[in-house]
Amino acid sequence: MGEIGNNRLTAARLNRMLADGGAWPQGSLLSAKLERIGEDHGFGGKVYRVVASTSEGPVTLITKCEEPDQVGRAVAVYQHIGEALAGRIPVLLGHSRNTTLFEDISPATQGDALLEASREQALSLIDLVAGLHAATWESSAEPWVPAHWDMDRWSARIGLAGERYPDEITADLEQRLQALHDEVPTAITAVENGPFSWTHRDVGLDNILWRPDGSPVLLDWSSAAVSNPAFDVTPLLGFSPDAPLTPEETISAYLAALRGRDTRWTETEATQSIVAGLRLLIRGQIGFAGFPEEPTQPRLLAFRATTVRYAEKALEWIDQLETNA
């Protein structure tokens, strides 16, 4: 059928996962073959569509192969929020140590991180994220927080990013990015102070499927963790001229969606956490742009360039917000 690393995915092995998962509504797989998908979208791990036959007819499934700790995080998410987000995340049909097996969401359209969402799509994605957070608000699990970077590491990343993107990283922006290093400890403290919930930690259009009715399905839960909800909101703040919502509109829509689920987070506290999360997101984006090893996927390179292009706008928004506070 197909090999992934040293693991051969056979129909028998898939049937064992389906039996253990207990959510598969059709008969045993009689034969199956793998088709690699998602290579251009930068997904972690390797993703395949399983084209199979059963006694009840042909079926398709999605399987993802990655590290055991990533599988463990994805499975933990389903244990905590699978029912709360039914229909908005793929059904987990089974798993093994390094493989997850999901329903194939079809028909659906793949989201595209290189394009802007429509206003309606943006609002529906914000609502999905708010639903995830509200379902697990103030989770008791130990929260994830980002690590500190030393100045030498940060300066090296800025320098290499500037070499790759000289038009975007001007002398003024480079100076502002150097100053960002001194703001990060306070930002980490702010997100450490909560609140907490289960978070996806990689919310982006490449991880979205759109159903024909326009509703989103959020994929790829291998980075999920209990952390500050701001980490899922900051990627939704738009800083391009074509963004469907302003940052203020995004925050307002998110807080309204929380209130609709009887979850309260004041605008002041939420904005403080989101600004802190945005500082950390910018650090991550510039850090990625200055990472010594270049990605091989053309789409990932294009996405990286997009994030660098709007880093200055994001920092200007933060500075303006704090000047007016």
Short mmCIF file of C-alpha atoms in Angstrom, two decimals:
data_model
loop_
_atom_site.label_atom_id
_atom_site.label_comp_id
_atom_site.label_asym_id
_atom_site.label_seq_id
_atom_site.Cartn_x
_atom_site.Cartn_y
_atom_site.Cartn_z
CA MET A 1 0.00 0.00 0.00
CA GLY A 2 2.67 2.49 0.95
CA GLU A 3 5.59 3.13 3.27
CA ILE A 4 6.23 6.13 5.51
CA GLY A 5 9.65 5.95 7.08
CA ASN A 6 9.94 2.40 8.37
CA ASN A 7 6.19 2.04 8.86
CA ARG A 8 4.13 0.27 6.26
CA LEU A 9 0.50 1.36 6.22
CA THR A 10 -1.52 -1.67 5.22
CA ALA A 11 -5.27 -2.11 5.11
CA ALA A 12 -4.91 -4.43 8.12
CA ARG A 13 -3.08 -1.79 10.13
CA LEU A 14 -5.63 0.86 9.21
CA ASN A 15 -8.45 -1.50 10.20
CA ARG A 16 -6.86 -1.94 13.64
CA MET A 17 -6.78 1.84 14.10
CA LEU A 18 -10.39 2.15 12.96
CA ALA A 19 -11.47 -0.61 15.36
CA ASP A 20 -9.63 1.01 18.27
CA GLY A 21 -11.08 4.43 17.47
CA GLY A 22 -14.66 3.21 17.46
CA ALA A 23 -15.97 6.06 15.27
CA TRP A 24 -15.83 4.41 11.84
CA PRO A 25 -19.37 3.87 10.49
CA GLN A 26 -18.54 1.64 7.50
CA GLY A 27 -17.15 -1.84 6.98
CA SER A 28 -13.56 -3.04 7.08
CA LEU A 29 -11.14 -1.79 4.46
CA LEU A 30 -10.55 -4.53 1.88
CA SER A 31 -7.85 -2.72 -0.07
CA ALA A 32 -6.26 0.71 0.11
CA LYS A 33 -3.67 2.92 -1.52
CA LEU A 34 -1.98 6.19 -0.51
CA GLU A 35 -1.95 9.50 -2.35
CA ARG A 36 0.36 12.21 -0.91
CA ILE A 37 -1.46 15.53 -0.42
CA GLY A 38 -0.70 18.93 1.09
CA GLU A 39 3.01 18.99 0.22
CA ASP A 40 2.86 22.60 -0.96
CA HIS A 41 1.02 23.87 2.09
CA GLY A 42 3.78 23.37 4.64
CA PHE A 43 1.85 21.01 6.90
CA GLY A 44 3.90 19.31 9.58
CA GLY A 45 4.38 15.59 9.05
CA LYS A 46 3.24 13.81 5.91
CA VAL A 47 -0.40 13.77 4.91
CA TYR A 48 -2.02 11.18 2.63
CA ARG A 49 -5.45 10.49 1.25
CA VAL A 50 -6.31 6.81 1.64
CA VAL A 51 -8.40 5.57 -1.28
CA ALA A 52 -9.98 2.33 -0.10
CA SER A 53 -12.68 -0.19 -0.85
CA THR A 54 -15.02 -1.76 1.69
CA SER A 55 -17.85 -4.24 1.56
CA GLU A 56 -20.15 -1.21 1.50
CA GLY A 57 -18.37 0.55 -1.37
CA PRO A 58 -15.42 2.89 -2.00
CA VAL A 59 -14.29 5.33 0.71
CA THR A 60 -11.56 7.90 1.26
CA LEU A 61 -9.80 8.74 4.52
CA ILE A 62 -6.99 11.09 5.54
CA THR A 63 -3.95 9.87 7.43
CA LYS A 64 -1.14 11.96 8.89
CA CYS A 65 2.24 10.57 9.94
CA GLU A 66 4.37 12.55 12.38
CA GLU A 67 6.29 12.31 15.64
CA PRO A 68 4.67 10.55 18.63
CA ASP A 69 4.56 13.73 20.72
CA GLN A 70 2.71 15.51 17.91
CA VAL A 71 0.21 12.66 17.65
CA GLY A 72 -0.20 12.82 21.42
CA ARG A 73 -1.07 16.51 21.34
CA ALA A 74 -3.62 16.03 18.58
CA VAL A 75 -5.27 13.12 20.41
CA ALA A 76 -5.39 15.14 23.66
CA VAL A 77 -7.27 17.91 21.85
CA TYR A 78 -9.93 15.47 20.69
CA GLN A 79 -10.28 14.07 24.18
CA HIS A 80 -10.94 17.55 25.55
CA ILE A 81 -12.90 19.30 22.80
CA GLY A 82 -13.89 16.75 20.17
CA GLU A 83 -17.57 16.87 21.10
CA ALA A 84 -17.66 20.64 21.60
CA LEU A 85 -16.31 21.26 18.09
CA ALA A 86 -18.12 18.48 16.26
CA GLY A 87 -18.41 19.34 12.58
CA ARG A 88 -15.75 22.07 12.87
CA ILE A 89 -12.78 19.74 13.14
CA PRO A 90 -12.33 16.46 11.25
CA VAL A 91 -13.58 13.33 13.03
CA LEU A 92 -10.63 11.41 14.50
CA LEU A 93 -11.24 7.82 13.45
CA GLY A 94 -8.21 6.20 15.04
CA HIS A 95 -4.53 6.56 15.78
CA SER A 96 -1.33 4.70 16.50
CA ARG A 97 1.94 5.85 18.00
CA ASN A 98 2.92 7.98 14.99
CA THR A 99 -0.20 8.03 12.80
CA THR A 100 -3.61 9.69 13.02
CA LEU A 101 -6.55 8.71 10.84
CA PHE A 102 -9.33 11.19 10.03
CA GLU A 103 -12.48 11.50 8.00
CA ASP A 104 -12.00 13.03 4.58
CA ILE A 105 -13.86 16.36 4.57
CA SER A 106 -15.52 16.33 1.18
CA PRO A 107 -16.61 18.30 -0.68
CA ALA A 108 -14.45 21.16 0.59
CA THR A 109 -12.12 23.89 -0.66
CA GLN A 110 -8.59 24.21 0.68
CA GLY A 111 -7.83 27.54 2.35
CA ASP A 112 -4.90 29.55 1.04
CA ALA A 113 -2.60 31.53 3.33
CA LEU A 114 -1.29 33.50 0.35
CA LEU A 115 -4.75 34.97 -0.26
CA GLU A 116 -7.01 36.98 2.00
CA ALA A 117 -10.23 35.44 3.29
CA SER A 118 -13.53 37.13 2.61
CA ARG A 119 -15.13 39.08 5.44
CA GLU A 120 -17.66 36.29 5.99
CA GLN A 121 -14.91 33.66 6.08
CA ALA A 122 -12.85 35.70 8.53
CA LEU A 123 -15.82 36.08 10.87
CA SER A 124 -16.63 32.37 10.70
CA LEU A 125 -13.02 31.46 11.51
CA ILE A 126 -12.99 33.87 14.46
CA ASP A 127 -16.19 32.22 15.71
CA LEU A 128 -14.62 28.76 15.41
CA VAL A 129 -11.54 29.85 17.39
CA ALA A 130 -13.72 31.45 20.07
CA GLY A 131 -15.69 28.22 20.33
CA LEU A 132 -12.50 26.25 20.91
CA HIS A 133 -11.41 28.61 23.67
CA ALA A 134 -14.80 28.89 25.37
CA ALA A 135 -15.13 25.11 25.52
CA THR A 136 -11.90 24.79 27.55
CA TRP A 137 -11.58 28.21 29.22
CA GLU A 138 -9.31 28.20 32.27
CA SER A 139 -8.10 24.68 31.60
CA SER A 140 -6.25 23.21 34.56
CA ALA A 141 -3.42 21.75 32.46
CA GLU A 142 0.03 23.30 32.74
CA PRO A 143 0.19 26.06 30.11
CA TRP A 144 2.68 26.37 27.26
CA VAL A 145 4.66 29.62 27.12
CA PRO A 146 7.31 30.64 24.59
CA ALA A 147 11.00 30.61 25.50
CA HIS A 148 13.32 33.57 25.90
CA TRP A 149 15.93 34.22 23.21
CA ASP A 150 19.30 35.79 23.93
CA MET A 151 20.28 38.98 22.10
CA ASP A 152 22.98 37.31 19.99
CA ARG A 153 20.46 34.85 18.56
CA TRP A 154 17.94 37.60 17.86
CA SER A 155 20.48 39.93 16.23
CA ALA A 156 21.72 37.11 14.00
CA ARG A 157 18.16 36.36 12.85
CA ILE A 158 17.45 40.03 12.11
CA GLY A 159 20.70 40.30 10.17
CA LEU A 160 20.04 37.30 7.94
CA ALA A 161 16.40 38.32 7.45
CA GLY A 162 17.62 41.76 6.37
CA GLU A 163 19.98 40.21 3.83
CA ARG A 164 17.11 38.19 2.35
CA TYR A 165 14.55 41.00 2.45
CA PRO A 166 16.49 44.28 2.09
CA ASP A 167 13.50 46.18 0.71
CA GLU A 168 11.24 45.22 3.59
CA ILE A 169 13.67 45.38 6.51
CA THR A 170 14.83 48.97 6.31
CA ALA A 171 17.28 50.56 8.73
CA ASP A 172 14.36 51.99 10.73
CA LEU A 173 12.61 48.64 10.93
CA GLU A 174 15.84 46.91 11.90
CA GLN A 175 16.23 49.38 14.77
CA ARG A 176 12.63 48.77 15.85
CA LEU A 177 13.17 45.00 15.74
CA GLN A 178 16.27 45.30 17.89
CA ALA A 179 14.16 47.14 20.47
CA LEU A 180 11.57 44.37 20.32
CA HIS A 181 14.02 42.09 22.13
CA ASP A 182 13.69 44.18 25.30
CA GLU A 183 9.89 44.07 25.08
CA VAL A 184 9.64 40.27 24.84
CA PRO A 185 10.17 39.44 28.56
CA THR A 186 7.20 41.63 29.52
CA ALA A 187 5.17 40.05 26.70
CA ILE A 188 5.99 36.55 27.96
CA THR A 189 4.95 37.54 31.47
CA ALA A 190 1.68 38.93 30.13
CA VAL A 191 0.73 35.70 28.36
CA GLU A 192 1.92 33.62 31.34
CA ASN A 193 -0.65 35.42 33.50
CA GLY A 194 -3.50 33.91 31.50
CA PRO A 195 -6.30 33.20 31.01
CA PHE A 196 -5.74 29.76 29.50
CA SER A 197 -7.58 27.37 27.23
CA TRP A 198 -6.74 24.77 24.62
CA THR A 199 -5.25 26.57 21.64
CA HIS A 200 -4.43 25.45 18.11
CA ARG A 201 -1.22 27.56 17.90
CA ASP A 202 -1.08 27.49 14.10
CA VAL A 203 -4.31 29.14 12.98
CA GLY A 204 -3.95 30.08 9.33
CA LEU A 205 -5.81 29.62 6.07
CA ASP A 206 -3.58 26.74 4.97
CA ASN A 207 -5.00 24.81 7.92
CA ILE A 208 -8.60 25.49 6.94
CA LEU A 209 -11.04 23.63 4.72
CA TRP A 210 -14.16 25.52 3.66
CA ARG A 211 -17.35 23.49 3.33
CA PRO A 212 -19.75 24.39 0.50
CA ASP A 213 -21.92 26.33 2.99
CA GLY A 214 -18.91 28.51 3.88
CA SER A 215 -18.25 27.02 7.32
CA PRO A 216 -14.61 26.33 8.24
CA VAL A 217 -13.01 23.08 9.39
CA LEU A 218 -9.77 23.55 11.31
CA LEU A 219 -7.01 21.01 10.57
CA ASP A 220 -3.56 20.06 11.89
CA TRP A 221 -3.68 19.89 15.68
CA SER A 222 -0.14 18.62 16.26
CA SER A 223 1.03 21.94 17.77
CA ALA A 224 -1.98 22.32 20.07
CA ALA A 225 -1.45 23.13 23.72
CA VAL A 226 -3.07 24.76 26.70
CA SER A 227 -1.91 28.38 26.50
CA ASN A 228 -3.14 31.95 26.36
CA PRO A 229 -6.01 32.26 23.83
CA ALA A 230 -4.24 35.30 22.37
CA PHE A 231 -1.89 32.97 20.48
CA ASP A 232 -4.81 31.95 18.24
CA VAL A 233 -6.14 35.49 17.80
CA THR A 234 -2.92 37.25 16.79
CA PRO A 235 -2.56 35.40 13.42
CA LEU A 236 -6.05 36.63 12.53
CA LEU A 237 -5.12 40.32 12.87
CA GLY A 238 -4.87 41.63 9.33
CA PHE A 239 -2.21 44.18 8.37
CA SER A 240 -2.38 44.02 4.58
CA PRO A 241 -4.41 46.59 2.62
CA ASP A 242 -6.74 43.78 1.52
CA ALA A 243 -7.38 42.34 4.98
CA PRO A 244 -11.13 41.69 5.43
CA LEU A 245 -11.17 43.06 9.00
CA THR A 246 -9.11 45.61 10.87
CA PRO A 247 -7.31 44.39 14.01
CA GLU A 248 -9.87 46.21 16.12
CA GLU A 249 -12.75 44.55 14.29
CA THR A 250 -11.11 41.15 14.73
CA ILE A 251 -10.74 41.62 18.49
CA SER A 252 -14.29 42.94 18.79
CA ALA A 253 -15.73 39.98 16.82
CA TYR A 254 -13.73 37.50 18.89
CA LEU A 255 -14.89 38.96 22.22
CA ALA A 256 -18.50 39.02 21.00
CA ALA A 257 -18.22 35.33 20.06
CA LEU A 258 -16.87 34.55 23.55
CA ARG A 259 -19.73 36.45 25.19
CA GLY A 260 -22.19 34.49 23.07
CA ARG A 261 -20.81 31.38 24.76
CA ASP A 262 -21.03 32.84 28.30
CA THR A 263 -17.27 33.40 28.48
CA ARG A 264 -16.02 36.80 29.58
CA TRP A 265 -12.70 38.47 28.81
CA THR A 266 -12.61 42.23 29.16
CA GLU A 267 -11.53 44.25 26.16
CA THR A 268 -8.65 45.78 28.10
CA GLU A 269 -7.30 42.45 29.35
CA ALA A 270 -7.79 40.75 26.00
CA THR A 271 -6.08 43.53 24.07
CA GLN A 272 -3.11 43.44 26.46
CA SER A 273 -2.70 39.70 25.93
CA ILE A 274 -3.19 39.99 22.16
CA VAL A 275 -0.59 42.77 21.89
CA ALA A 276 1.82 40.62 23.90
CA GLY A 277 1.06 37.65 21.65
CA LEU A 278 1.58 39.80 18.56
CA ARG A 279 5.04 40.83 19.75
CA LEU A 280 5.90 37.15 20.13
CA LEU A 281 4.41 36.33 16.73
CA ILE A 282 6.53 39.02 15.07
CA ARG A 283 9.60 37.63 16.81
CA GLY A 284 8.74 34.20 15.44
CA GLN A 285 8.12 35.48 11.91
CA ILE A 286 11.35 37.48 11.73
CA GLY A 287 13.16 34.61 13.41
CA PHE A 288 11.87 32.28 10.70
CA ALA A 289 12.88 34.75 8.00
CA GLY A 290 16.39 34.74 9.46
CA PHE A 291 16.62 31.02 10.13
CA PRO A 292 19.87 29.74 8.60
CA GLU A 293 18.26 26.81 6.79
CA GLU A 294 15.99 27.79 3.91
CA PRO A 295 12.63 26.01 3.44
CA THR A 296 12.25 24.05 0.25
CA GLN A 297 8.54 24.60 -0.45
CA PRO A 298 7.90 27.58 -2.76
CA ARG A 299 4.63 28.32 -0.95
CA LEU A 300 6.40 28.49 2.39
CA LEU A 301 8.93 30.93 0.96
CA ALA A 302 6.12 33.06 -0.42
CA PHE A 303 4.29 32.99 2.90
CA ARG A 304 7.46 33.95 4.75
CA ALA A 305 7.90 36.96 2.48
CA THR A 306 4.31 38.00 3.22
CA THR A 307 4.85 37.90 6.98
CA VAL A 308 8.02 40.00 6.69
CA ARG A 309 6.23 42.50 4.47
CA TYR A 310 3.66 43.29 7.15
CA ALA A 311 5.87 43.11 10.26
CA GLU A 312 6.39 46.87 10.13
CA LYS A 313 2.64 47.50 9.93
CA ALA A 314 2.04 45.24 12.93
CA LEU A 315 4.67 47.05 15.00
CA GLU A 316 3.25 50.43 13.98
CA TRP A 317 -0.18 49.26 15.17
CA ILE A 318 1.25 48.19 18.53
CA ASP A 319 3.10 51.48 18.98
CA GLN A 320 0.09 53.56 18.01
CA LEU A 321 -2.17 51.59 20.31
CA GLU A 322 0.15 52.09 23.26
CA THR A 323 0.70 55.78 22.46
CA ASN A 324 -3.06 56.33 22.59
CA ALA A 325 -3.56 54.28 25.75
#
